[in-house]
PDB file of C-alpha atoms in Angstrom:
ATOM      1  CA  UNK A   1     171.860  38.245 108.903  1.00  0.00           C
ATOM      2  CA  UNK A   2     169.766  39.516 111.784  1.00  0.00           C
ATOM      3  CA  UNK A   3     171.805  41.857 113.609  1.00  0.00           C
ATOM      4  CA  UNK A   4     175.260  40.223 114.292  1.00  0.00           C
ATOM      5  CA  UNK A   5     173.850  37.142 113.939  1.00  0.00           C
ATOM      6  CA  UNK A   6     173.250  34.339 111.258  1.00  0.00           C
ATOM      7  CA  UNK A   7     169.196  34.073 110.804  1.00  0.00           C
ATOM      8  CA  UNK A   8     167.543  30.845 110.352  1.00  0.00           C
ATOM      9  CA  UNK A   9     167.982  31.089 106.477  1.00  0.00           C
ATOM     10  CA  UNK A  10     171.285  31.745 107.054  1.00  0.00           C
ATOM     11  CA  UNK A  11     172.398  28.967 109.008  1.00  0.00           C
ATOM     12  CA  UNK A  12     170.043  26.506 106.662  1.00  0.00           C
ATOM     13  CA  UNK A  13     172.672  28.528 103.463  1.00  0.00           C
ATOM     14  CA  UNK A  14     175.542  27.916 105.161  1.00  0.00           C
ATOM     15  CA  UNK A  15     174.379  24.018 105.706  1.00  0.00           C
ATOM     16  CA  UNK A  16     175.738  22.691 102.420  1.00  0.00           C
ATOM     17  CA  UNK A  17     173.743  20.166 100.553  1.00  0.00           C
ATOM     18  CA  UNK A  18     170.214  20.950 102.705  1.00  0.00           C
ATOM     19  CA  UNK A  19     167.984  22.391 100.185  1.00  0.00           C
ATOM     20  CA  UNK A  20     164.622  21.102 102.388  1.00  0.00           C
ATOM     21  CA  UNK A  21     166.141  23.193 104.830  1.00  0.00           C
ATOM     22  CA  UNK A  22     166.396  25.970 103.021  1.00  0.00           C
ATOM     23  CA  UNK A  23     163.477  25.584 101.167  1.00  0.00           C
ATOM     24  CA  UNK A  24     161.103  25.294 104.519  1.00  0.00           C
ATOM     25  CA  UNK A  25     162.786  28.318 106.432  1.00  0.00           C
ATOM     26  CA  UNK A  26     162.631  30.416 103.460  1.00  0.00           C
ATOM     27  CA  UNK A  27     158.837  29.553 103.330  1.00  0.00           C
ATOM     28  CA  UNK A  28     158.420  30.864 106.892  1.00  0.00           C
ATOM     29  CA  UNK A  29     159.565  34.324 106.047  1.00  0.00           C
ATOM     30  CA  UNK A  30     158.646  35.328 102.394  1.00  0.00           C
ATOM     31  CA  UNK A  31     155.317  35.725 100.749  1.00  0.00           C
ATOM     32  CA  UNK A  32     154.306  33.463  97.676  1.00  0.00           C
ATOM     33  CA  UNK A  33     154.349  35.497  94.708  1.00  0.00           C
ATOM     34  CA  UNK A  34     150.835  36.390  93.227  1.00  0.00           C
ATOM     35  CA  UNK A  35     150.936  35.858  89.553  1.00  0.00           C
ATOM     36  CA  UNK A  36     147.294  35.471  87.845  1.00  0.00           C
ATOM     37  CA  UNK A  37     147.471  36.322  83.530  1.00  0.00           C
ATOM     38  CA  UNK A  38     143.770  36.531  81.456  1.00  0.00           C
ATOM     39  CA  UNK A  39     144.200  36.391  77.688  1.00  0.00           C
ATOM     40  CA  UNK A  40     141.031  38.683  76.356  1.00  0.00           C
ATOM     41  CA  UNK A  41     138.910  38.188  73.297  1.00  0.00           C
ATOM     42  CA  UNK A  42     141.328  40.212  71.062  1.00  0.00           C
ATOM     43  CA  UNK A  43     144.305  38.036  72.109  1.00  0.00           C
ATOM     44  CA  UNK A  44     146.085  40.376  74.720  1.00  0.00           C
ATOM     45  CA  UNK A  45     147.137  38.989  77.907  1.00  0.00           C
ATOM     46  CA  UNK A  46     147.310  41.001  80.926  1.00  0.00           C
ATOM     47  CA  UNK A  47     149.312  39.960  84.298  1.00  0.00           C
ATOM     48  CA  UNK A  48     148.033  40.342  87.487  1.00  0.00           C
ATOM     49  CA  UNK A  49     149.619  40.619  90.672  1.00  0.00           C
ATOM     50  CA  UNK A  50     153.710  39.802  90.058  1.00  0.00           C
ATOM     51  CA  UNK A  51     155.471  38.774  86.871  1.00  0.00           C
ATOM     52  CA  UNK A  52     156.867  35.021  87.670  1.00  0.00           C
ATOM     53  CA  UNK A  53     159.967  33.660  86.045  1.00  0.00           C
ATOM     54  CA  UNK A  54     157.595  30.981  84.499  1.00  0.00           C
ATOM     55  CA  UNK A  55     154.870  33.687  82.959  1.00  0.00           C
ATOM     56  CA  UNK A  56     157.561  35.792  81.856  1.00  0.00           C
ATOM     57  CA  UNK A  57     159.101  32.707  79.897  1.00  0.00           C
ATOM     58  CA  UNK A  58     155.644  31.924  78.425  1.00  0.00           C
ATOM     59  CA  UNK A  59     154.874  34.901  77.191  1.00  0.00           C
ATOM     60  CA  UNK A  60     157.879  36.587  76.251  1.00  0.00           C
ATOM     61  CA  UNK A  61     158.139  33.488  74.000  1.00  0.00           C
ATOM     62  CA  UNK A  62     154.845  33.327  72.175  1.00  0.00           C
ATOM     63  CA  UNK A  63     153.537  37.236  72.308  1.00  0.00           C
ATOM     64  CA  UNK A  64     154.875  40.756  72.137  1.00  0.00           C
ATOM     65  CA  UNK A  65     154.933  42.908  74.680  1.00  0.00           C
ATOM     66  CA  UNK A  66     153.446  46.296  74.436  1.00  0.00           C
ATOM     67  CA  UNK A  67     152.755  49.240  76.730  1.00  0.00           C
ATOM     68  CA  UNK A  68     149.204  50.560  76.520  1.00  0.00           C
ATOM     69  CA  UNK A  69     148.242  53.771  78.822  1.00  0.00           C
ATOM     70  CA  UNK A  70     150.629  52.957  81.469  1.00  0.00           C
ATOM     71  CA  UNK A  71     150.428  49.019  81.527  1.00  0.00           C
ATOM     72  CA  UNK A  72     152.039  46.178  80.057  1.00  0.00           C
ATOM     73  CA  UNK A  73     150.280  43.797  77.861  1.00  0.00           C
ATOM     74  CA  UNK A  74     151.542  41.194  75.841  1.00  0.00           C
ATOM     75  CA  UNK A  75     149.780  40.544  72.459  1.00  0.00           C
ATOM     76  CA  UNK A  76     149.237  37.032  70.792  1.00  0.00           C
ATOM     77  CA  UNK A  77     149.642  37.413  67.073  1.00  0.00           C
ATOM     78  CA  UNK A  78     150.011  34.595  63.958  1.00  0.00           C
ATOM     79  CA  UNK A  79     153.780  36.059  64.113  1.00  0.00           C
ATOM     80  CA  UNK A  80     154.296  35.687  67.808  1.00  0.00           C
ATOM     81  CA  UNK A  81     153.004  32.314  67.680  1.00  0.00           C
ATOM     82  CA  UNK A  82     155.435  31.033  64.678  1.00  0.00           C
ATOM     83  CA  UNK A  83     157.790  32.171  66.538  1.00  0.00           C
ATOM     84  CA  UNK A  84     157.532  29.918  69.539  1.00  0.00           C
ATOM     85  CA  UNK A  85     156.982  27.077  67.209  1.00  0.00           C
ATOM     86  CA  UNK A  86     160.500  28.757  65.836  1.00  0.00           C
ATOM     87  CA  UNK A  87     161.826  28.180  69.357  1.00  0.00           C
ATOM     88  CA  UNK A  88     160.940  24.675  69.992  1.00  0.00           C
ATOM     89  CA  UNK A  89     157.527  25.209  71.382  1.00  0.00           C
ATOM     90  CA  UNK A  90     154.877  23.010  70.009  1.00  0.00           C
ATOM     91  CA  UNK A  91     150.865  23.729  70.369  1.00  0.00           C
ATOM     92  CA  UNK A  92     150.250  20.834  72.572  1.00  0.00           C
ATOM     93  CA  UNK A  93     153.322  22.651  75.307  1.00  0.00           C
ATOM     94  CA  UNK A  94     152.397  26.344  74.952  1.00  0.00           C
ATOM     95  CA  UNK A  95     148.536  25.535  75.394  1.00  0.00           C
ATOM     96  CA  UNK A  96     149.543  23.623  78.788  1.00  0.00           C
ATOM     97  CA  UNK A  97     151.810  26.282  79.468  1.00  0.00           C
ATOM     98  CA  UNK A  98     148.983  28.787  78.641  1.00  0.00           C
ATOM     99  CA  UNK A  99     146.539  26.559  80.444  1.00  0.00           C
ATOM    100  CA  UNK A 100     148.480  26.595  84.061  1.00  0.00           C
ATOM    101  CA  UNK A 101     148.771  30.428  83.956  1.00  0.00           C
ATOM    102  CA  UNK A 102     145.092  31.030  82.749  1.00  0.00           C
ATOM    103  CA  UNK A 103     143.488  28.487  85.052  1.00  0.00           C
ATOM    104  CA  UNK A 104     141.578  26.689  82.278  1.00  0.00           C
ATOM    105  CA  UNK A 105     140.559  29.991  80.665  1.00  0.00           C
ATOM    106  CA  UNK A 106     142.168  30.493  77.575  1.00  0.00           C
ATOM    107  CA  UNK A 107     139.625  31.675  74.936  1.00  0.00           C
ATOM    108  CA  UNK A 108     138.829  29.511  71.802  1.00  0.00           C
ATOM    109  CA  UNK A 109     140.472  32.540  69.766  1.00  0.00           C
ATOM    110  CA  UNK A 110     144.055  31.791  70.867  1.00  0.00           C
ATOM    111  CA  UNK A 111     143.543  27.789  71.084  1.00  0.00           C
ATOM    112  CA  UNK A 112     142.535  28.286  67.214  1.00  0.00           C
ATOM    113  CA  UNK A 113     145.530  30.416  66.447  1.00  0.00           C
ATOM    114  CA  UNK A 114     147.428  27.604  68.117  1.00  0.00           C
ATOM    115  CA  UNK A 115     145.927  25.252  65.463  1.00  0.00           C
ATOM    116  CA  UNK A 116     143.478  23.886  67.888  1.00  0.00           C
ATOM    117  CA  UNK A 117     140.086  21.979  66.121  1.00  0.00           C
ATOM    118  CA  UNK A 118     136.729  21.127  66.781  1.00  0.00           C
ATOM    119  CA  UNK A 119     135.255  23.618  68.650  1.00  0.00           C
ATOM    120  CA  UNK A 120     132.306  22.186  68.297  1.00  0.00           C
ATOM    121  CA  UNK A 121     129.550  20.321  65.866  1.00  0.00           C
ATOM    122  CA  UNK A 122     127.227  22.197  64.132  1.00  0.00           C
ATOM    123  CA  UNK A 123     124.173  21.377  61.522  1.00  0.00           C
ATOM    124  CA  UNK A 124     124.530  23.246  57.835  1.00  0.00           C
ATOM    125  CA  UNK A 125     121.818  23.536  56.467  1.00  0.00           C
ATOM    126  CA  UNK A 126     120.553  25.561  52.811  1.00  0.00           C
ATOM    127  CA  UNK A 127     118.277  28.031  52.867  1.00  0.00           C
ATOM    128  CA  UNK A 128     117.196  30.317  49.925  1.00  0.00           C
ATOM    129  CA  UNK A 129     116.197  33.043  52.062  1.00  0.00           C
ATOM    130  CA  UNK A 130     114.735  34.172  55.598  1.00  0.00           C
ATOM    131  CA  UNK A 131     111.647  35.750  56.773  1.00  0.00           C
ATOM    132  CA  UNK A 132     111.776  38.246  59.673  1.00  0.00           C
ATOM    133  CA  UNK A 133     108.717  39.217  61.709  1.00  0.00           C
ATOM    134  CA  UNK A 134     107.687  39.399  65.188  1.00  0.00           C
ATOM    135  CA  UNK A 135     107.575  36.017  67.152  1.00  0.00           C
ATOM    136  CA  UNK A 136     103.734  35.600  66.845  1.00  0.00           C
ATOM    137  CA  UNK A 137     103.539  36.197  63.117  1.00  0.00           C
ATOM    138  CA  UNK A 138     106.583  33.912  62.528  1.00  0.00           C
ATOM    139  CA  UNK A 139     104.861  30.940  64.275  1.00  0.00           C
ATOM    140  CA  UNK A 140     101.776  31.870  61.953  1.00  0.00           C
ATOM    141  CA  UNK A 141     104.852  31.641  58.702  1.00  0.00           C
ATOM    142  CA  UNK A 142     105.783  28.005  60.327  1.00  0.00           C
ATOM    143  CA  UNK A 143     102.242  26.928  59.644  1.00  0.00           C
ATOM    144  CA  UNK A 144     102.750  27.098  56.046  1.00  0.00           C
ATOM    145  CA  UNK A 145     104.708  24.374  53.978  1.00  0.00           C
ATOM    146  CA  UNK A 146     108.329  24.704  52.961  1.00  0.00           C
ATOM    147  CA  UNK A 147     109.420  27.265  56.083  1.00  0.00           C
ATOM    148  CA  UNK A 148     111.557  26.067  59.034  1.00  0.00           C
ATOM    149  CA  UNK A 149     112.232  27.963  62.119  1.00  0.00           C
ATOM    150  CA  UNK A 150     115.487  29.624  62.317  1.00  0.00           C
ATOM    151  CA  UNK A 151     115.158  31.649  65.579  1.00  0.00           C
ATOM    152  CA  UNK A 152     112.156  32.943  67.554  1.00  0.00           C
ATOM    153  CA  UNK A 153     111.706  35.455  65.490  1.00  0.00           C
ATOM    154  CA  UNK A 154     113.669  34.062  61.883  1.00  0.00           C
ATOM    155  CA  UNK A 155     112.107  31.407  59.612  1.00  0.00           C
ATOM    156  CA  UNK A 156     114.146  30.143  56.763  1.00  0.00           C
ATOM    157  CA  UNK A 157     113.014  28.407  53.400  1.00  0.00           C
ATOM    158  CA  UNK A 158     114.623  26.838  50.054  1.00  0.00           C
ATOM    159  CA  UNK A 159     112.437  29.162  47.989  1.00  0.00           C
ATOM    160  CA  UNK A 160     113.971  31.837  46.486  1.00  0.00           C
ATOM    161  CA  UNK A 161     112.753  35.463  47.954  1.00  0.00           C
ATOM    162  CA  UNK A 162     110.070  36.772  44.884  1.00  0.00           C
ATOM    163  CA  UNK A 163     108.544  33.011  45.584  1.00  0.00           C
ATOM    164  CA  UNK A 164     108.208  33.357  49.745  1.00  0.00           C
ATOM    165  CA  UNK A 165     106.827  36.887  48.667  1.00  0.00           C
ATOM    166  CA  UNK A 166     104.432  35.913  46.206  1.00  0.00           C
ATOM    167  CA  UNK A 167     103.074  32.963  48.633  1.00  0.00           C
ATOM    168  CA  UNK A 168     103.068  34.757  51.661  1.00  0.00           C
ATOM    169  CA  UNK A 169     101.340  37.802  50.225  1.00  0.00           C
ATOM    170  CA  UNK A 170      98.296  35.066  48.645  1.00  0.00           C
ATOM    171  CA  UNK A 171      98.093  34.228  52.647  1.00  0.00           C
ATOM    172  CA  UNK A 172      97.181  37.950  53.152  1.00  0.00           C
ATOM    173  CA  UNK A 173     100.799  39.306  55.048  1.00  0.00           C
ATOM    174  CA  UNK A 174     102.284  42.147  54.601  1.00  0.00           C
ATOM    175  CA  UNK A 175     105.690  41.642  53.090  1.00  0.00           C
ATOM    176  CA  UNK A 176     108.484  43.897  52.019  1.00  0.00           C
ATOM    177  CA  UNK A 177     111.121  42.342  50.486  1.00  0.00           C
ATOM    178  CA  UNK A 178     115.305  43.290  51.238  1.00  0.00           C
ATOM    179  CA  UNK A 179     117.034  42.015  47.957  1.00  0.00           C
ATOM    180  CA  UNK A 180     120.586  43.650  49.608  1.00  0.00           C
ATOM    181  CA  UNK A 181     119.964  40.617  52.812  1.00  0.00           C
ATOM    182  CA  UNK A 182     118.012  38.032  51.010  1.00  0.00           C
ATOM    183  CA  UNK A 183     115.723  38.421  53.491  1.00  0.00           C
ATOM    184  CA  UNK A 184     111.664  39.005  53.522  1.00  0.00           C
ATOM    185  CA  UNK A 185     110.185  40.744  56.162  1.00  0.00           C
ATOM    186  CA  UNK A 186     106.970  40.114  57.537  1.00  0.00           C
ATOM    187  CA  UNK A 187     104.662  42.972  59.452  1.00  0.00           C
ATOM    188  CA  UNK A 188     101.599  41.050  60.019  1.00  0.00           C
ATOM    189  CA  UNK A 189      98.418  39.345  58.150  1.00  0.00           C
ATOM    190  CA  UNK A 190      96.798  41.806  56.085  1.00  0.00           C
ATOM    191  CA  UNK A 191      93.326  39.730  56.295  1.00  0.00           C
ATOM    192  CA  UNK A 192      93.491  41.343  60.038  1.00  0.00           C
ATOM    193  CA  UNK A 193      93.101  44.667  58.964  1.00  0.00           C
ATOM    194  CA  UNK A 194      91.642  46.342  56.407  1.00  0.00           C
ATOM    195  CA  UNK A 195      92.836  49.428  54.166  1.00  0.00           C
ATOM    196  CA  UNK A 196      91.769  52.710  55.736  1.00  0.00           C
ATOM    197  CA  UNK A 197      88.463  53.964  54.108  1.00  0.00           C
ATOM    198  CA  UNK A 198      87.568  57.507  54.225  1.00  0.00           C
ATOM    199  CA  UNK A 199      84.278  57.078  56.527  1.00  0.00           C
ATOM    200  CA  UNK A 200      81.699  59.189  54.924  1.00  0.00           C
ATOM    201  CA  UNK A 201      78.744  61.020  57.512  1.00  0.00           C
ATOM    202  CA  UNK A 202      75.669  58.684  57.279  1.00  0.00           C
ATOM    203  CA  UNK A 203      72.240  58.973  58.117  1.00  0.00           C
ATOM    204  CA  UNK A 204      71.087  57.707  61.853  1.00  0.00           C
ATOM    205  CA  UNK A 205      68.244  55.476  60.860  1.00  0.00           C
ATOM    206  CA  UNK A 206      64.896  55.319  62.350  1.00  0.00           C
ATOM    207  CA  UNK A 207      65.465  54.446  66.740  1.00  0.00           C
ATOM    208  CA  UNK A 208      61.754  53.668  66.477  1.00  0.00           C
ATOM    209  CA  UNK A 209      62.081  50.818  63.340  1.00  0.00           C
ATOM    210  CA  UNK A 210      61.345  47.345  64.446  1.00  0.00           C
ATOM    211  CA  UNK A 211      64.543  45.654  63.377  1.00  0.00           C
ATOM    212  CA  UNK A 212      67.190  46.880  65.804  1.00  0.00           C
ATOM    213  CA  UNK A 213      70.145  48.626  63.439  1.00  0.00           C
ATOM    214  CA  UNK A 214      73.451  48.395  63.999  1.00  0.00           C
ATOM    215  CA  UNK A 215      73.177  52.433  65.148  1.00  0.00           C
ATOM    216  CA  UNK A 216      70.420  51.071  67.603  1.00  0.00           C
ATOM    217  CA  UNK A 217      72.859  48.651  69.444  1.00  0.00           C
ATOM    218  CA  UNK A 218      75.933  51.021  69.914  1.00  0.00           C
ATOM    219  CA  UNK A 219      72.853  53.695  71.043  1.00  0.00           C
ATOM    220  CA  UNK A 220      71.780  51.111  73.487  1.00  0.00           C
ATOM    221  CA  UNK A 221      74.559  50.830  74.950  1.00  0.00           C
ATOM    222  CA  UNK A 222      76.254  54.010  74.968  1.00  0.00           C
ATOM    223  CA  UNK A 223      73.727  56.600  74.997  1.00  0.00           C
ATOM    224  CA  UNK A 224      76.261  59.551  76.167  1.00  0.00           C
ATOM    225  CA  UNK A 225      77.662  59.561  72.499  1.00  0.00           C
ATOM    226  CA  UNK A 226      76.555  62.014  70.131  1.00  0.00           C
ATOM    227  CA  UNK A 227      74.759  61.321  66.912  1.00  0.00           C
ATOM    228  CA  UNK A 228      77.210  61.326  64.336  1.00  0.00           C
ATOM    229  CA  UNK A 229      79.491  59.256  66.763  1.00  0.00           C
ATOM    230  CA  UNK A 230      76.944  56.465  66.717  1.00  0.00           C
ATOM    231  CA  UNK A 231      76.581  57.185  62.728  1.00  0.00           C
ATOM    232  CA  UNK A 232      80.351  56.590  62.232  1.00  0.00           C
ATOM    233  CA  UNK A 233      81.001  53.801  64.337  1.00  0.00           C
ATOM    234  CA  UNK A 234      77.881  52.430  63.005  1.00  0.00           C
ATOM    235  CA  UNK A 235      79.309  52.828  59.807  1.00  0.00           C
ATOM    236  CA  UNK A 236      82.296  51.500  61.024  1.00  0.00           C
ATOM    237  CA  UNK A 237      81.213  48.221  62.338  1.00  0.00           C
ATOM    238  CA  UNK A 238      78.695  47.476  59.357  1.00  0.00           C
ATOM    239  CA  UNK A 239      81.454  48.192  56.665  1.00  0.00           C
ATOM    240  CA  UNK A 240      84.784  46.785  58.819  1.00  0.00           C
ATOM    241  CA  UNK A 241      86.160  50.058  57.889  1.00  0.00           C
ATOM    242  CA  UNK A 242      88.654  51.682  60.130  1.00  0.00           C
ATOM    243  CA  UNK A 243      87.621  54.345  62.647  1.00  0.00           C
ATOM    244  CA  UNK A 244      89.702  56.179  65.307  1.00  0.00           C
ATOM    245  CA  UNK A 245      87.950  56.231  69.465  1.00  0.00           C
ATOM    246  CA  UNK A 246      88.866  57.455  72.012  1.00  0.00           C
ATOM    247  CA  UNK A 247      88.619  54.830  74.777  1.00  0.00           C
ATOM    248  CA  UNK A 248      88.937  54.555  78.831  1.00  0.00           C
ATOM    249  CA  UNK A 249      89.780  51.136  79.693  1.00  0.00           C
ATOM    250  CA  UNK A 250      88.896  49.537  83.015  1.00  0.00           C
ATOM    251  CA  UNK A 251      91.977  51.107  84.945  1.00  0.00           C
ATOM    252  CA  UNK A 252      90.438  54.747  84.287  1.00  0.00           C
ATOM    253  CA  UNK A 253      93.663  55.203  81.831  1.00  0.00           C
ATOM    254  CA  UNK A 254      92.690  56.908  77.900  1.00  0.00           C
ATOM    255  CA  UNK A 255      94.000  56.485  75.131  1.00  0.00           C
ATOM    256  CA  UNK A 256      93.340  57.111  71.214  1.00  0.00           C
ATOM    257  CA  UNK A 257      93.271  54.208  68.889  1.00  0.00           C
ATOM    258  CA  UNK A 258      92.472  53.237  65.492  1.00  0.00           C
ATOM    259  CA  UNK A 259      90.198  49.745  65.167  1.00  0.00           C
ATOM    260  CA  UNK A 260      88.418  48.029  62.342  1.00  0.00           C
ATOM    261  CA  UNK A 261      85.676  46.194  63.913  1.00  0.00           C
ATOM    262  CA  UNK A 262      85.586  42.358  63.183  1.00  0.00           C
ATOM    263  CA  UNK A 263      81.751  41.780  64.883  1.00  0.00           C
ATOM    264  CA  UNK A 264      79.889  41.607  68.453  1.00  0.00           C
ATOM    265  CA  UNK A 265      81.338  39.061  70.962  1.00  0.00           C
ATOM    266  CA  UNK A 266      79.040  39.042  73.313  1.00  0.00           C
ATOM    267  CA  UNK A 267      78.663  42.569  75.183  1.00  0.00           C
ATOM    268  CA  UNK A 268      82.043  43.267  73.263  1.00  0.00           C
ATOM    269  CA  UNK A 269      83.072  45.201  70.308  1.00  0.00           C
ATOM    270  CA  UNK A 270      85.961  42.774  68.697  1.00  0.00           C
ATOM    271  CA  UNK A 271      88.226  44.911  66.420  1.00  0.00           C
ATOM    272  CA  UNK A 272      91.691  45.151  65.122  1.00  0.00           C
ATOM    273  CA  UNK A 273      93.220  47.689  67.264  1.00  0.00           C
ATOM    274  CA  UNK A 274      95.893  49.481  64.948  1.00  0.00           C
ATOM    275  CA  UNK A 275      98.159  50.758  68.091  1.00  0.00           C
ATOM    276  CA  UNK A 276      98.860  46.853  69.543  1.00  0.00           C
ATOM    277  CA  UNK A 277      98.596  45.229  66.269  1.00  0.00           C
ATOM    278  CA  UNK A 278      96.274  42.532  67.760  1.00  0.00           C
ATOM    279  CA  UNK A 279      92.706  41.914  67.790  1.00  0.00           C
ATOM    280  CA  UNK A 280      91.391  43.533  71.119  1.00  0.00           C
ATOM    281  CA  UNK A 281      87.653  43.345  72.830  1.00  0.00           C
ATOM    282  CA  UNK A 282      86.009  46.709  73.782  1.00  0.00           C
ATOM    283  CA  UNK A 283      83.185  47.874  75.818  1.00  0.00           C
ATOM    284  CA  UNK A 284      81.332  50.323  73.834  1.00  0.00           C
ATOM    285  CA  UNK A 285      80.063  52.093  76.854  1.00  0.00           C
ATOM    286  CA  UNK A 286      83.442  52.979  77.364  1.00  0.00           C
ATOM    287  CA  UNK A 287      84.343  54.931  73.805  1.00  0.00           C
ATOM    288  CA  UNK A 288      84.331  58.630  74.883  1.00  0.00           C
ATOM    289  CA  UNK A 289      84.323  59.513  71.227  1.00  0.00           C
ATOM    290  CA  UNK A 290      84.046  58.524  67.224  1.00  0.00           C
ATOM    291  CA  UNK A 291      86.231  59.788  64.310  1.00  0.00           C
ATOM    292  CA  UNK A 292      87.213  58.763  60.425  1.00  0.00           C
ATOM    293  CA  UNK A 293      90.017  56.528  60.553  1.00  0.00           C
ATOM    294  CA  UNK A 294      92.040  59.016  58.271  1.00  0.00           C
ATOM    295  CA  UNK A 295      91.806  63.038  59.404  1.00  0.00           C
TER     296      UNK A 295
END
C-alpha cells in the first residue's frame, strides 16, 4: 500500500497469474541482496554482505556453524562433509554449489576434502641427502659429479651424507654435517682461506738491498705506515697468513677486516677478506694500519 492506495507491486499481486509483472516492479523498488562467502586456508567460510537463501542452504548443509568473537563462520570438516554426502549431495554438486558462491575461489584444501584429484604433476626424485650453502658456493657443489640442484641455494645427491662429506672436504670446503636433517652444510672453500697463524714480529730487511723485498714494495707504496706494520703485512703477504687492517676504501668509509693475501694484481693487494667471505682487491696506500690476525 502507499497511503490509501494500492502501489505498483500491489496492483501487479493482486493481478493473478503475472509473475513478470511482479517480478519487474518488485525490481524497481528493492535492492539486490549482497551475498559474497571466502572459504580460508583452514576451511572456514565467512559471508559477506547478506546471508541468501541459496548460501544458507549450502553451507548449513556441508559445514558447521560457529560463532567466533562476535561473527559467524561456518567450518568445513571431514564430518560436515559426510554429512552432505549423507543428504544427497555429491562432490561434483557441492563443489558447483561452492564454486557459484566463491566465484572460482575455493582453495585446493576443501576441493581435496571433497575427494577432488590431481592437483597437479610433480617429478619424485631420490636423493640420499642435501647440501646447504650460500648460492655462490652451491653453484661451485654443482660443478662436482653426482650433485643436482635442488634450489638456489640446496643441492641434492644419491650419496649418503659421511660420503658428500668426505668428498667435499678433499675439494677443500668447509662442511659440518646435521645427521638429525640428513643434510650437509657447506660454509665455503677452505683452499680460499687459510687457518689463522699467530704472525710473529719480523725483522724489516735491508731498504737499501738490491732485490726489492716484499717489505720494500708495501714501503713503496705506503710510506705513512710504521715499521712493524710493513714487517707484519710483509709477513703476511710472503707467508698467506692472515692479518687484520684497517682500511679506507674509495668512498672515505673505514672499516676493520681480516685478509690473507693471495699475491699482487697489478697495483692491488688480492686477499681473502674474512668479513665478505670473498676474495677482494686493495690499495695498500689505503691500509691505515697492520695487526696479527688473532689478538
Amino acid at each position: 500500500m502507499a497511503g490509501d492506495a494500492l502501489s505498483v507491486c500491489g496492483e501487479a499481486l493482486l493481478s493473478a497469474g503475472n509473475a513478470e509483472a511482479l517480478a519487474a516492479s518488485v525490481a524497481e523498488v528493492v535492492m539486490p541482496m549482497r551475498c559474497e562467502v571466502e572459504v580460508l586456508e583452514d576451511l572456514k567460510a565467512v559471508v559477506f554482505g547478506q546471508l541468501t537463501v541459496e548460501a544458507a542452504r549450502v553451507l548449513a548443509a556441508s559445514a558447521e556453524s560457529r560463532n567466533e568473537d562476535g561473527a559467524r563462520v561456518w567450518q568445513f570438516t571431514p564430518a560436515s562433509v559426510r554429512a552432505a554426502f549423507a543428504q544427497g549431495w555429491t562432490a561434483e554438486t557441492l563443489l558447483a554449489a561452492l564454486n557459484e558462491l566463491t566465484r572460482q575461489n575455493v582453495p585446493w584444501a576443501l576441493r581435496a576434502l571433497l575427494g577432488e584429484r590431481g592437483r597437479g604433476r610433480v617429478r619424485v626424485r631420490a636423493v640420499g641427502c642435501c647440501v646447504v650453502a650460500d648460492a655462490e658456493v652451491v653453484a661451485e657443489v654443482l660443478r662436482l659429479p653426482g650433485f643436482v640442484k635442488l634450489a638456489p641455494t640446496v643441492a641434492g645427491s644419491v650419496m649418503t651424507p659421511p660420503e658428500v662429506v668426505v668428498l667435499l672436504r678433499a675439494e677443500g670446503f668447509a662442511v659440518v654435517e646435521d645427521p638429525s636433517s640428513g643434510s650437509v652444510v657447506v660454509r665455503r672453500p677452505k683452499a680460499r682461506a687459510a687457518a689463522p697463524v699467530e704472525v710473529e714480529p719480523v725483522e724489516l730487511p735491508d731498504l737499501d738491498a738490491d732485490e726489492l723485498s716484499t717489505a720494500q714494495v708495501v714501503r713503496g707504496r705506503n710510506p705513512k705506515l710504521p715499521e712493524k706494520a710493513v714487517a707484519l703485512l710483509a709477513a703476511a703477504i710472503d707467508e698467506r697468513s692472515d692479518v687484520r687492517i684497517d682500511y679506507v676504501d674509495g668512498k672515505g668509509e673505514p672499516s676493520r677486516r681480516t685478509i690473507t693475501p693471495i699475491g699482487w694484481d697489478g697495483p692491488f693487494l688480492l686477499a681473502w677478506c674474512h668479513k665478505r667471505e670473498a676474495e677482494r682487491q686493495f690499495r695498500v696506500e689505503r691500509i691505515q694500519s697492520v695487526s696479527p690476525g688473532r689478538p
